[in-house]
Amino acid sequence: MSIRIEDLSVDRVRTLIRKGEWTGPTVELARGFAQAGLAIVPERYALSFFTFCQRNPKPCSVLDVTEIGDPTPKLLAPRADVRTDLPKYRVFSHGKLVAEPTDIRSYWRDDSVAFLLGCSLTFETTLVTAGVPIRHLEEGKEPPIYVTNVPCTRAGPFGGPLVVSMRPIPHDMATKAVQITSRYPYTHGAPVHIGDPALIGIRDLGRPDFGQAVAVRPTDVPMFWACTVTPQAVAVEAKLELLITHAPNHMFITDRRHEDFTVA
Amino acid sequence: MSIRIEDLSVDRVRTLIRKGEWTGPTVELARGFAQAGLAIVPERYALSFFTFCQRNPKPCSVLDVTEIGDPTPKLLAPRADVRTDLPKYRVFSHGKLVAEPTDIRSYWRDDSVAFLLGCSLTFETTLVTAGVPIRHLEEGKEPPIYVTNVPCTRAGPFGGPLVVSMRPIPHDMATKAVQITSRYPYTHGAPVHIGDPALIGIRDLGRPDFGQAVAVRPTDVPMFWACTVTPQAVAVEAKLELLITHAPNHMFITDRRHEDFTVA
């Protein structure tokens, strides 16, 4: 009898990732547990980046911040290490992608500060449980992601447009989808826009900037949620000498259940 | 016909405060608009203080952070100045109270960073609107505040016990009080404790550490909310060379309505 990785505990999965034995996407792993995006910046930029996140809480929900030089995410997983416990990373130097390693111990510095950011997996899980269909999951695709014409509130060197993910929701479930995601303000919360994509500067839903297009049916309403790509994009654009992020879909698995992030 | 200060607009009230013509408490002013606590620290402590707040969001809900050296709270009131627009301040040097001025321009430094913190006025207003009695308001008192034995999660030099305010709520309104305050996670949110005060290290409700005791009736449930005194207390305890806070009950009046801070 074989054991599937999907059925392993958080600790077992994290050990496999740490050893480099799992370098794939995390979406199917440790079901029930929240996952988080990652952005590591040098300490001299940390206060500004933190402020950017505070000013733009829908795309940039900070779930944990590490102490300067300490790779332990104390709130989300006190036995974890952000340098080894994600399956794949992206390393940027002055805004250019320079490496996609599976371990960043050689890039970590005494002045590194890691931000762990809320991810839409948490509310998608709850939507599916409530019977709200998620088309990209049904179609086996990555969610379609779009750059809008809505500016984020700038902080220091960090600024740029809001980036959103889109989910076509059956019109008779749109209210329910707002209600459910409103309960998760720390993982993007309620939609930032409902309806006509042109009103937020999106010309063609069929041509997303990232991810893959999904079918929007005549009885669907396009609903847009703020996306964790936003803080990553503004951090890349700020051209810091060193920036480390998670690779897309290769997230940090936390010790916290999705329900830990509800407010009501 | 005289005009009462209670009826003035936010801008008019703020102008009176800025000119030093109002130096009293703010609770009755600019009804409908959120008020905020203040903590100003030198930039070298700002990242740690911000991290402390992130780790302890119930007592320390950051509503705005100013740029280094810039006294403008861009999110809450972009035409305001935190150096002049609170009626009274407290200035601490190495943990000792050294002044209670009505204007802090002479204490403001090029490296000052101001944090504006969510205050319970927002949820109290909504509780009263919903018919939930607030005993200390009925009795014309300041709310009773207690130091608990629950430790906050430390960050850098900042650490200490959770401080809470207590409101005796009629037992048949306790559920409603949880529901209403849950909608305001940015201004303390849902109660941190309901029931027996001894379970969080409070020996005698009749002897609060700050504020004034209120009557708890046999049909009341004591309900405890995290309190903005918490971040102020840990900041004082950290004995920074310079710390500036609002004086108790002399808050910053924002341009944002209470309802702007709901999540659902």
Short mmCIF file of C-alpha atoms in Angstrom, two decimals:
data_model
loop_
_atom_site.label_atom_id
_atom_site.label_comp_id
_atom_site.label_asym_id
_atom_site.label_seq_id
_atom_site.Cartn_x
_atom_site.Cartn_y
_atom_site.Cartn_z
CA MET A 1 0.00 0.00 0.00
CA SER A 2 1.51 3.30 -1.04
CA ILE A 3 1.01 6.57 0.82
CA ARG A 4 0.15 9.55 -1.31
CA ILE A 5 1.87 12.86 -0.50
CA GLU A 6 -1.58 14.50 -0.48
CA ASP A 7 -2.38 12.53 2.67
CA LEU A 8 0.77 13.36 4.65
CA SER A 9 0.75 15.63 7.71
CA VAL A 10 2.11 19.17 7.57
CA ASP A 11 5.30 18.11 9.35
CA ARG A 12 5.91 15.17 7.00
CA VAL A 13 5.28 17.27 3.88
CA ARG A 14 7.56 20.01 5.14
CA THR A 15 10.31 17.49 5.83
CA LEU A 16 10.07 16.15 2.26
CA ILE A 17 10.27 19.69 0.89
CA ARG A 18 13.17 20.56 3.18
CA LYS A 19 15.13 17.53 1.98
CA GLY A 20 14.50 18.51 -1.64
CA GLU A 21 12.39 15.40 -2.21
CA TRP A 22 9.34 17.43 -3.24
CA THR A 23 9.93 20.38 -5.59
CA GLY A 24 6.48 20.61 -7.17
CA PRO A 25 3.44 22.84 -6.61
CA THR A 26 1.83 22.84 -3.16
CA VAL A 27 -1.86 23.34 -3.92
CA GLU A 28 -2.88 19.72 -3.31
CA LEU A 29 -0.73 19.29 -0.19
CA ALA A 30 -1.67 19.38 3.51
CA ARG A 31 -5.34 19.99 2.86
CA GLY A 32 -7.08 22.13 5.43
CA PHE A 33 -3.95 24.11 6.19
CA ALA A 34 -3.34 27.66 5.00
CA GLN A 35 -0.51 28.35 2.58
CA ALA A 36 1.37 31.61 2.24
CA GLY A 37 3.32 33.58 -0.32
CA LEU A 38 6.85 34.80 0.44
CA ALA A 39 8.80 38.02 -0.07
CA ILE A 40 12.24 38.41 1.49
CA VAL A 41 13.85 41.86 1.43
CA PRO A 42 16.95 43.39 3.03
CA GLU A 43 16.23 45.08 6.38
CA ARG A 44 16.73 48.59 4.94
CA TYR A 45 13.63 48.09 2.77
CA ALA A 46 11.58 46.12 5.29
CA LEU A 47 9.81 49.04 6.98
CA SER A 48 8.75 50.50 3.62
CA PHE A 49 7.59 47.13 2.31
CA PHE A 50 5.67 46.49 5.54
CA THR A 51 4.07 49.94 5.19
CA PHE A 52 3.15 49.19 1.57
CA CYS A 53 1.39 46.03 2.74
CA GLN A 54 -0.44 47.91 5.53
CA ARG A 55 -1.65 50.49 3.00
CA ASN A 56 -2.84 47.81 0.59
CA PRO A 57 -4.19 45.08 2.85
CA LYS A 58 -6.41 43.37 0.29
CA PRO A 59 -3.58 42.26 -2.04
CA CYS A 60 -0.92 42.23 0.70
CA SER A 61 -2.19 40.55 3.83
CA VAL A 62 0.84 40.05 6.08
CA LEU A 63 0.41 36.79 8.01
CA ASP A 64 3.88 36.77 9.57
CA VAL A 65 7.12 38.78 9.60
CA THR A 66 10.39 37.25 10.70
CA GLU A 67 12.92 38.91 12.99
CA ILE A 68 15.89 40.46 11.16
CA GLY A 69 18.19 37.60 10.08
CA ASP A 70 16.03 34.88 11.69
CA PRO A 71 14.35 32.53 9.18
CA THR A 72 11.69 31.27 11.62
CA PRO A 73 8.06 32.23 10.92
CA LYS A 74 7.06 32.33 14.59
CA LEU A 75 3.34 32.83 14.15
CA LEU A 76 2.64 30.50 11.25
CA ALA A 77 5.05 27.63 11.92
CA PRO A 78 7.57 28.02 14.75
CA ARG A 79 9.50 24.87 13.78
CA ALA A 80 9.83 25.83 10.11
CA ASP A 81 12.60 27.59 8.19
CA VAL A 82 11.67 29.84 5.28
CA ARG A 83 15.06 29.19 3.62
CA THR A 84 14.38 25.50 2.99
CA ASP A 85 10.68 24.82 3.48
CA LEU A 86 9.26 26.05 0.18
CA PRO A 87 9.67 23.73 -2.83
CA LYS A 88 10.89 26.45 -5.18
CA TYR A 89 11.97 30.08 -4.96
CA ARG A 90 12.69 32.99 -7.26
CA VAL A 91 15.72 35.18 -6.66
CA PHE A 92 15.80 38.70 -8.14
CA SER A 93 18.77 41.04 -8.27
CA HIS A 94 18.03 44.68 -9.21
CA GLY A 95 14.70 43.56 -10.65
CA LYS A 96 16.10 40.73 -12.79
CA LEU A 97 15.31 37.05 -12.16
CA VAL A 98 18.70 35.44 -11.52
CA ALA A 99 17.85 32.01 -10.09
CA GLU A 100 15.01 29.58 -9.29
CA PRO A 101 16.54 27.45 -6.53
CA THR A 102 14.85 24.90 -4.28
CA ASP A 103 16.79 26.14 -1.21
CA ILE A 104 17.92 29.70 -0.49
CA ARG A 105 20.36 29.22 2.36
CA SER A 106 23.17 30.61 0.20
CA TYR A 107 21.16 33.77 -0.54
CA TRP A 108 19.95 34.42 3.03
CA ARG A 109 21.73 37.32 4.75
CA ASP A 110 22.08 38.62 8.30
CA ASP A 111 19.78 41.49 7.35
CA SER A 112 17.10 39.44 5.57
CA VAL A 113 13.48 39.95 6.64
CA ALA A 114 10.80 37.53 5.36
CA PHE A 115 7.15 38.49 4.87
CA LEU A 116 4.59 35.70 4.60
CA LEU A 117 1.51 36.78 2.69
CA GLY A 118 -2.07 35.50 2.67
CA CYS A 119 -2.99 33.38 -0.35
CA SER A 120 -6.30 32.74 -2.09
CA LEU A 121 -6.15 28.99 -1.45
CA THR A 122 -7.80 29.67 1.91
CA PHE A 123 -10.95 31.27 0.55
CA GLU A 124 -11.11 28.97 -2.49
CA THR A 125 -11.21 25.97 -0.18
CA THR A 126 -14.13 27.49 1.68
CA LEU A 127 -15.96 28.46 -1.52
CA VAL A 128 -15.67 24.90 -2.82
CA THR A 129 -16.91 23.52 0.52
CA ALA A 130 -19.92 25.84 0.22
CA GLY A 131 -20.71 24.53 -3.25
CA VAL A 132 -19.50 27.57 -5.18
CA PRO A 133 -17.76 26.26 -8.33
CA ILE A 134 -14.24 27.47 -9.04
CA ARG A 135 -13.86 27.22 -12.80
CA HIS A 136 -10.08 27.09 -12.99
CA LEU A 137 -10.03 24.19 -10.55
CA GLU A 138 -12.75 22.42 -12.56
CA GLU A 139 -10.79 23.02 -15.78
CA GLY A 140 -7.46 21.99 -14.19
CA LYS A 141 -5.89 25.38 -14.84
CA GLU A 142 -4.04 28.08 -12.97
CA PRO A 143 -6.32 31.02 -12.12
CA PRO A 144 -6.39 33.88 -14.63
CA ILE A 145 -4.60 36.95 -13.25
CA TYR A 146 -4.82 40.51 -14.60
CA VAL A 147 -2.98 43.79 -14.04
CA THR A 148 -5.60 46.52 -13.42
CA ASN A 149 -5.49 50.30 -13.86
CA VAL A 150 -6.16 50.76 -10.12
CA PRO A 151 -3.06 52.18 -8.43
CA CYS A 152 -1.94 50.80 -5.09
CA THR A 153 -1.11 53.31 -2.36
CA ARG A 154 2.66 53.88 -2.61
CA ALA A 155 5.16 53.48 0.26
CA GLY A 156 8.81 54.43 -0.24
CA PRO A 157 10.12 52.66 -3.37
CA PHE A 158 7.10 50.36 -3.54
CA GLY A 159 4.22 51.21 -5.85
CA GLY A 160 2.35 49.98 -8.90
CA PRO A 161 -1.01 48.70 -10.07
CA LEU A 162 -3.32 46.34 -8.22
CA VAL A 163 -3.15 42.82 -9.65
CA VAL A 164 -6.28 40.68 -9.39
CA SER A 165 -7.42 37.11 -9.94
CA MET A 166 -10.78 36.50 -11.63
CA ARG A 167 -13.33 33.80 -10.89
CA PRO A 168 -16.56 33.51 -12.90
CA ILE A 169 -19.26 32.86 -10.29
CA PRO A 170 -22.81 31.73 -11.13
CA HIS A 171 -25.03 34.81 -10.66
CA ASP A 172 -27.15 33.11 -8.01
CA MET A 173 -24.05 32.41 -5.91
CA ALA A 174 -22.43 35.85 -6.17
CA THR A 175 -23.83 37.11 -2.89
CA LYS A 176 -22.72 33.95 -1.11
CA ALA A 177 -19.23 34.33 -2.58
CA VAL A 178 -18.98 37.87 -1.17
CA GLN A 179 -20.24 36.73 2.22
CA ILE A 180 -17.84 33.79 2.46
CA THR A 181 -14.71 35.65 1.36
CA SER A 182 -15.58 38.62 3.61
CA ARG A 183 -14.90 36.30 6.54
CA TYR A 184 -11.22 36.03 5.49
CA PRO A 185 -9.86 39.61 5.52
CA TYR A 186 -6.33 38.27 6.13
CA THR A 187 -6.34 36.24 2.92
CA HIS A 188 -7.58 38.87 0.42
CA GLY A 189 -11.11 39.14 1.83
CA ALA A 190 -14.11 40.21 -0.21
CA PRO A 191 -13.88 40.92 -3.96
CA VAL A 192 -12.35 44.24 -5.02
CA HIS A 193 -14.60 44.36 -8.10
CA ILE A 194 -17.72 42.63 -9.44
CA GLY A 195 -18.85 42.82 -13.05
CA ASP A 196 -17.52 44.71 -16.07
CA PRO A 197 -13.74 44.15 -16.32
CA ALA A 198 -13.31 47.38 -18.34
CA LEU A 199 -14.15 49.45 -15.24
CA ILE A 200 -10.82 48.41 -13.69
CA GLY A 201 -8.86 48.58 -16.93
CA ILE A 202 -9.04 44.94 -18.04
CA ARG A 203 -9.60 44.82 -21.81
CA ASP A 204 -9.97 41.12 -22.52
CA LEU A 205 -10.73 38.42 -19.96
CA GLY A 206 -9.54 35.91 -22.57
CA ARG A 207 -5.99 37.23 -22.35
CA PRO A 208 -4.85 37.22 -18.72
CA ASP A 209 -1.45 38.68 -17.82
CA PHE A 210 -0.59 35.56 -15.80
CA GLY A 211 -2.19 32.13 -15.42
CA GLN A 212 -4.71 30.80 -17.90
CA ALA A 213 -8.05 32.04 -19.26
CA VAL A 214 -11.20 30.23 -18.14
CA ALA A 215 -14.66 30.16 -19.67
CA VAL A 216 -17.15 32.77 -18.44
CA ARG A 217 -20.70 31.47 -19.00
CA PRO A 218 -23.64 33.78 -19.83
CA THR A 219 -25.09 33.20 -16.36
CA ASP A 220 -21.77 33.92 -14.59
CA VAL A 221 -20.67 37.17 -12.98
CA PRO A 222 -16.93 37.87 -13.21
CA MET A 223 -15.67 38.50 -9.67
CA PHE A 224 -12.21 39.91 -8.99
CA TRP A 225 -10.13 39.41 -5.88
CA ALA A 226 -6.87 41.16 -4.97
CA CYS A 227 -3.91 38.89 -5.66
CA THR A 228 -0.59 38.14 -3.95
CA VAL A 229 1.12 38.80 -7.28
CA THR A 230 0.67 42.51 -6.40
CA PRO A 231 3.32 42.77 -3.63
CA GLN A 232 5.69 40.54 -5.59
CA ALA A 233 5.31 42.73 -8.69
CA VAL A 234 5.93 45.98 -6.81
CA ALA A 235 8.93 44.45 -5.04
CA VAL A 236 10.44 43.33 -8.36
CA GLU A 237 9.71 46.78 -9.85
CA ALA A 238 11.50 48.50 -6.93
CA LYS A 239 14.71 46.81 -8.19
CA LEU A 240 16.15 46.02 -4.75
CA GLU A 241 19.64 44.56 -4.82
CA LEU A 242 18.15 41.31 -3.50
CA LEU A 243 14.56 40.05 -3.46
CA ILE A 244 13.51 36.46 -2.91
CA THR A 245 9.95 35.24 -3.50
CA HIS A 246 8.16 31.91 -3.75
CA ALA A 247 7.96 30.49 -7.28
CA PRO A 248 4.35 30.68 -8.56
CA ASN A 249 2.20 27.95 -6.96
CA HIS A 250 5.12 26.80 -4.79
CA MET A 251 3.92 28.21 -1.49
CA PHE A 252 4.85 27.97 2.17
CA ILE A 253 2.65 25.48 4.05
CA THR A 254 1.71 26.80 7.49
CA ASP A 255 0.70 25.05 10.71
CA ARG A 256 -2.52 27.06 10.76
CA ARG A 257 -5.87 25.84 9.54
CA HIS A 258 -7.87 27.94 7.09
CA GLU A 259 -10.45 28.56 9.81
CA ASP A 260 -7.80 30.21 12.00
CA PHE A 261 -8.03 33.22 9.69
CA THR A 262 -11.76 33.89 9.91
CA VAL A 263 -13.00 36.91 11.78
CA ALA A 264 -16.63 35.88 12.13
CA MET B 1 -27.69 80.64 18.55
CA SER B 2 -24.48 78.98 19.63
CA ILE B 3 -22.82 76.08 17.80
CA ARG B 4 -21.74 73.18 19.94
CA ILE B 5 -18.34 71.59 19.21
CA GLU B 6 -20.07 68.19 19.12
CA ASP B 7 -21.84 69.29 15.95
CA LEU B 8 -18.80 70.55 14.03
CA SER B 9 -17.36 68.76 11.00
CA VAL B 10 -14.14 66.79 11.19
CA ASP B 11 -12.22 69.59 9.47
CA ARG B 12 -13.57 72.29 11.82
CA VAL B 13 -12.86 70.22 14.93
CA ARG B 14 -9.36 69.44 13.73
CA THR B 15 -8.70 73.14 13.08
CA LEU B 16 -9.78 74.01 16.63
CA ILE B 17 -7.50 71.32 18.03
CA ARG B 18 -4.61 72.42 15.80
CA LYS B 19 -4.92 76.00 17.04
CA GLY B 20 -4.90 74.79 20.65
CA GLU B 21 -8.48 75.97 21.16
CA TRP B 22 -9.70 72.49 22.14
CA THR B 23 -7.47 70.51 24.51
CA GLY B 24 -10.11 68.20 26.02
CA PRO B 25 -11.14 64.57 25.41
CA THR B 26 -12.34 63.63 21.93
CA VAL B 27 -14.96 60.97 22.62
CA GLU B 28 -17.98 63.23 21.97
CA LEU B 29 -16.48 64.90 18.88
CA ALA B 30 -17.09 64.28 15.16
CA ARG B 31 -19.64 61.56 15.74
CA GLY B 32 -19.67 58.82 13.15
CA PHE B 33 -15.95 59.15 12.47
CA ALA B 34 -13.34 56.72 13.69
CA GLN B 35 -10.71 57.87 16.17
CA ALA B 36 -7.24 56.43 16.57
CA GLY B 37 -4.55 56.05 19.20
CA LEU B 38 -0.99 57.24 18.51
CA ALA B 39 2.50 55.87 19.09
CA ILE B 40 5.50 57.68 17.60
CA VAL B 41 8.88 55.92 17.73
CA PRO B 42 12.30 56.60 16.19
CA GLU B 43 12.83 54.85 12.84
CA ARG B 44 15.34 52.38 14.32
CA TYR B 45 12.54 50.86 16.42
CA ALA B 46 9.76 51.19 13.84
CA LEU B 47 10.18 47.81 12.14
CA SER B 48 10.16 45.98 15.48
CA PHE B 49 7.16 47.93 16.74
CA PHE B 50 5.30 47.28 13.48
CA THR B 51 6.15 43.58 13.81
CA PHE B 52 4.88 43.58 17.40
CA CYS B 53 1.59 45.02 16.18
CA GLN B 54 1.33 42.44 13.38
CA ARG B 55 1.91 39.65 15.89
CA ASN B 56 -0.73 41.02 18.26
CA PRO B 57 -3.42 42.37 15.95
CA LYS B 58 -6.26 42.35 18.45
CA PRO B 59 -4.75 44.92 20.83
CA CYS B 60 -2.61 46.60 18.15
CA SER B 61 -4.58 47.19 14.97
CA VAL B 62 -2.43 49.45 12.80
CA LEU B 63 -4.73 51.79 10.85
CA ASP B 64 -1.95 53.94 9.34
CA VAL B 65 1.83 54.31 9.40
CA THR B 66 3.52 57.54 8.35
CA GLU B 67 6.59 57.78 6.12
CA ILE B 68 9.84 58.36 8.02
CA GLY B 69 9.90 62.01 9.12
CA ASP B 70 6.56 62.85 7.45
CA PRO B 71 3.74 63.67 9.93
CA THR B 72 0.92 63.07 7.41
CA PRO B 73 -1.38 60.08 8.04
CA LYS B 74 -2.05 59.44 4.35
CA LEU B 75 -4.69 56.77 4.74
CA LEU B 76 -6.72 58.16 7.60
CA ALA B 77 -6.58 61.91 6.95
CA PRO B 78 -4.26 63.15 4.18
CA ARG B 79 -4.69 66.84 5.17
CA ALA B 80 -3.90 66.22 8.85
CA ASP B 81 -0.67 66.53 10.84
CA VAL B 82 -0.10 64.15 13.75
CA ARG B 83 2.14 66.72 15.47
CA THR B 84 -0.65 69.22 16.07
CA ASP B 85 -3.99 67.52 15.49
CA LEU B 86 -4.44 65.65 18.77
CA PRO B 87 -5.58 67.70 21.76
CA LYS B 88 -3.01 66.27 24.16
CA TYR B 89 0.06 64.05 23.99
CA ARG B 90 2.36 62.20 26.32
CA VAL B 91 6.13 62.28 25.79
CA PHE B 92 8.29 59.55 27.31
CA SER B 93 12.08 59.49 27.50
CA HIS B 94 13.69 56.16 28.46
CA GLY B 95 10.34 54.99 29.83
CA LYS B 96 9.68 58.08 31.96
CA LEU B 97 6.82 60.52 31.32
CA VAL B 98 8.53 63.88 30.74
CA ALA B 99 5.79 66.08 29.26
CA GLU B 100 2.08 66.28 28.39
CA PRO B 101 2.07 68.93 25.65
CA THR B 102 -0.78 69.94 23.34
CA ASP B 103 1.57 70.16 20.34
CA ILE B 104 4.65 68.02 19.65
CA ARG B 105 6.36 69.92 16.83
CA SER B 106 9.39 70.52 19.06
CA TYR B 107 9.71 66.76 19.79
CA TRP B 108 9.20 65.54 16.20
CA ARG B 109 12.43 64.34 14.52
CA ASP B 110 13.57 63.55 10.98
CA ASP B 111 13.47 59.87 11.92
CA SER B 112 10.07 59.85 13.64
CA VAL B 113 7.52 57.24 12.50
CA ALA B 114 3.92 57.51 13.68
CA PHE B 115 1.59 54.55 14.12
CA LEU B 116 -2.15 55.18 14.31
CA LEU B 117 -3.98 52.43 16.16
CA GLY B 118 -7.59 51.27 16.11
CA CYS B 119 -9.67 52.35 19.10
CA SER B 120 -12.71 50.82 20.76
CA LEU B 121 -14.87 53.89 20.09
CA THR B 122 -15.70 52.36 16.70
CA PHE B 123 -17.25 49.16 18.02
CA GLU B 124 -18.83 50.86 21.03
CA THR B 125 -20.70 53.20 18.70
CA THR B 126 -22.05 50.22 16.79
CA LEU B 127 -22.97 48.30 19.94
CA VAL B 128 -24.97 51.28 21.24
CA THR B 129 -26.70 51.65 17.87
CA ALA B 130 -27.68 47.98 18.12
CA GLY B 131 -29.17 48.51 21.56
CA VAL B 132 -26.38 46.83 23.53
CA PRO B 133 -25.88 48.89 26.70
CA ILE B 134 -22.35 50.08 27.50
CA ARG B 135 -22.30 50.47 31.26
CA HIS B 136 -19.38 52.89 31.55
CA LEU B 137 -21.08 55.25 29.09
CA GLU B 138 -24.33 54.95 31.03
CA GLU B 139 -22.49 55.65 34.29
CA GLY B 140 -20.46 58.53 32.78
CA LYS B 141 -17.15 56.78 33.49
CA GLU B 142 -14.00 55.79 31.66
CA PRO B 143 -13.99 52.08 30.76
CA PRO B 144 -12.36 49.75 33.30
CA ILE B 145 -9.03 48.42 31.98
CA TYR B 146 -7.06 45.46 33.34
CA VAL B 147 -3.59 43.98 32.86
CA THR B 148 -3.99 40.23 32.20
CA ASN B 149 -1.61 37.30 32.65
CA VAL B 150 -1.78 36.56 28.91
CA PRO B 151 1.58 37.34 27.29
CA CYS B 152 1.70 39.15 23.96
CA THR B 153 3.94 37.69 21.27
CA ARG B 154 7.25 39.54 21.60
CA ALA B 155 9.06 41.40 18.79
CA GLY B 156 12.51 42.89 19.37
CA PRO B 157 12.42 45.05 22.53
CA PHE B 158 8.62 45.03 22.61
CA GLY B 159 6.81 42.58 24.87
CA GLY B 160 4.50 42.40 27.85
CA PRO B 161 1.04 41.32 28.95
CA LEU B 162 -2.18 41.81 27.04
CA VAL B 163 -4.23 44.68 28.45
CA VAL B 164 -8.02 44.47 28.11
CA SER B 165 -11.09 46.61 28.63
CA MET B 166 -14.17 45.01 30.22
CA ARG B 167 -17.82 45.61 29.40
CA PRO B 168 -20.59 43.85 31.34
CA ILE B 169 -23.07 42.74 28.67
CA PRO B 170 -26.61 41.45 29.42
CA HIS B 171 -26.47 37.67 28.94
CA ASP B 172 -29.12 37.73 26.23
CA MET B 173 -27.04 40.20 24.20
CA ALA B 174 -23.67 38.47 24.52
CA THR B 175 -23.94 36.63 21.21
CA LYS B 176 -24.98 39.83 19.44
CA ALA B 177 -22.00 41.66 20.99
CA VAL B 178 -19.61 39.01 19.60
CA GLN B 179 -21.24 39.19 16.17
CA ILE B 180 -21.11 42.98 15.97
CA THR B 181 -17.54 43.40 17.15
CA SER B 182 -16.36 40.55 14.88
CA ARG B 183 -17.18 42.82 11.95
CA TYR B 184 -14.45 45.25 13.11
CA PRO B 185 -11.18 43.27 13.11
CA TYR B 186 -9.20 46.48 12.57
CA THR B 187 -10.51 48.06 15.77
CA HIS B 188 -9.95 45.20 18.28
CA GLY B 189 -12.53 42.84 16.77
CA ALA B 190 -14.30 40.14 18.77
CA PRO B 191 -13.76 39.69 22.52
CA VAL B 192 -10.55 37.97 23.64
CA HIS B 193 -12.33 36.49 26.65
CA ILE B 194 -15.87 35.95 27.93
CA GLY B 195 -16.73 35.07 31.52
CA ASP B 196 -14.58 34.38 34.57
CA PRO B 197 -11.93 37.11 34.89
CA ALA B 198 -9.68 34.80 36.96
CA LEU B 199 -9.01 32.68 33.85
CA ILE B 200 -6.97 35.54 32.37
CA GLY B 201 -5.38 36.59 35.65
CA ILE B 202 -7.75 39.35 36.71
CA ARG B 203 -8.37 39.07 40.48
CA ASP B 204 -10.94 41.75 41.17
CA LEU B 205 -13.14 43.45 38.57
CA GLY B 206 -13.79 46.14 41.18
CA ARG B 207 -10.15 47.25 41.05
CA PRO B 208 -9.17 48.00 37.45
CA ASP B 209 -5.57 48.93 36.62
CA PHE B 210 -6.76 51.94 34.60
CA GLY B 211 -10.10 53.69 34.18
CA GLN B 212 -12.98 53.18 36.60
CA ALA B 213 -14.90 50.17 37.88
CA VAL B 214 -18.45 49.66 36.67
CA ALA B 215 -21.27 47.60 38.14
CA VAL B 216 -21.63 44.01 36.88
CA ARG B 217 -25.23 42.88 37.36
CA PRO B 218 -26.18 39.25 38.15
CA THR B 219 -27.60 38.86 34.63
CA ASP B 220 -24.51 40.33 32.92
CA VAL B 221 -21.62 38.44 31.36
CA PRO B 222 -18.24 40.17 31.69
CA MET B 223 -16.77 40.47 28.18
CA PHE B 224 -13.18 41.46 27.59
CA TRP B 225 -11.75 43.17 24.51
CA ALA B 226 -8.09 43.77 23.69
CA CYS B 227 -7.16 47.38 24.42
CA THR B 228 -4.94 50.00 22.76
CA VAL B 229 -3.25 50.51 26.14
CA THR B 230 -1.33 47.29 25.27
CA PRO B 231 0.98 48.74 22.57
CA GLN B 232 1.47 51.92 24.56
CA ALA B 233 2.43 49.94 27.66
CA VAL B 234 4.95 47.75 25.82
CA ALA B 235 6.42 50.82 24.10
CA VAL B 236 6.88 52.59 27.44
CA GLU B 237 8.35 49.41 28.94
CA ALA B 238 10.89 49.15 26.08
CA LYS B 239 12.39 52.44 27.39
CA LEU B 240 13.10 53.99 23.98
CA GLU B 241 14.98 57.28 24.13
CA LEU B 242 11.85 58.94 22.72
CA LEU B 243 8.24 57.74 22.59
CA ILE B 244 5.23 59.96 22.00
CA THR B 245 1.64 58.75 22.52
CA HIS B 246 -1.80 60.30 22.70
CA ALA B 247 -2.91 61.27 26.21
CA PRO B 248 -5.68 58.92 27.43
CA ASN B 249 -9.03 59.78 25.77
CA HIS B 250 -7.37 62.50 23.66
CA MET B 251 -7.38 60.67 20.33
CA PHE B 252 -6.70 61.44 16.69
CA ILE B 253 -9.94 62.08 14.76
CA THR B 254 -9.80 60.49 11.31
CA ASP B 255 -11.61 61.29 8.05
CA ARG B 256 -12.93 57.73 7.93
CA ARG B 257 -16.35 56.64 9.09
CA HIS B 258 -16.70 53.74 11.52
CA GLU B 259 -18.32 51.68 8.76
CA ASP B 260 -15.16 52.02 6.61
CA PHE B 261 -13.55 49.48 8.95
CA THR B 262 -16.10 46.69 8.67
CA VAL B 263 -15.20 43.53 6.78
CA ALA B 264 -18.70 42.11 6.35
#
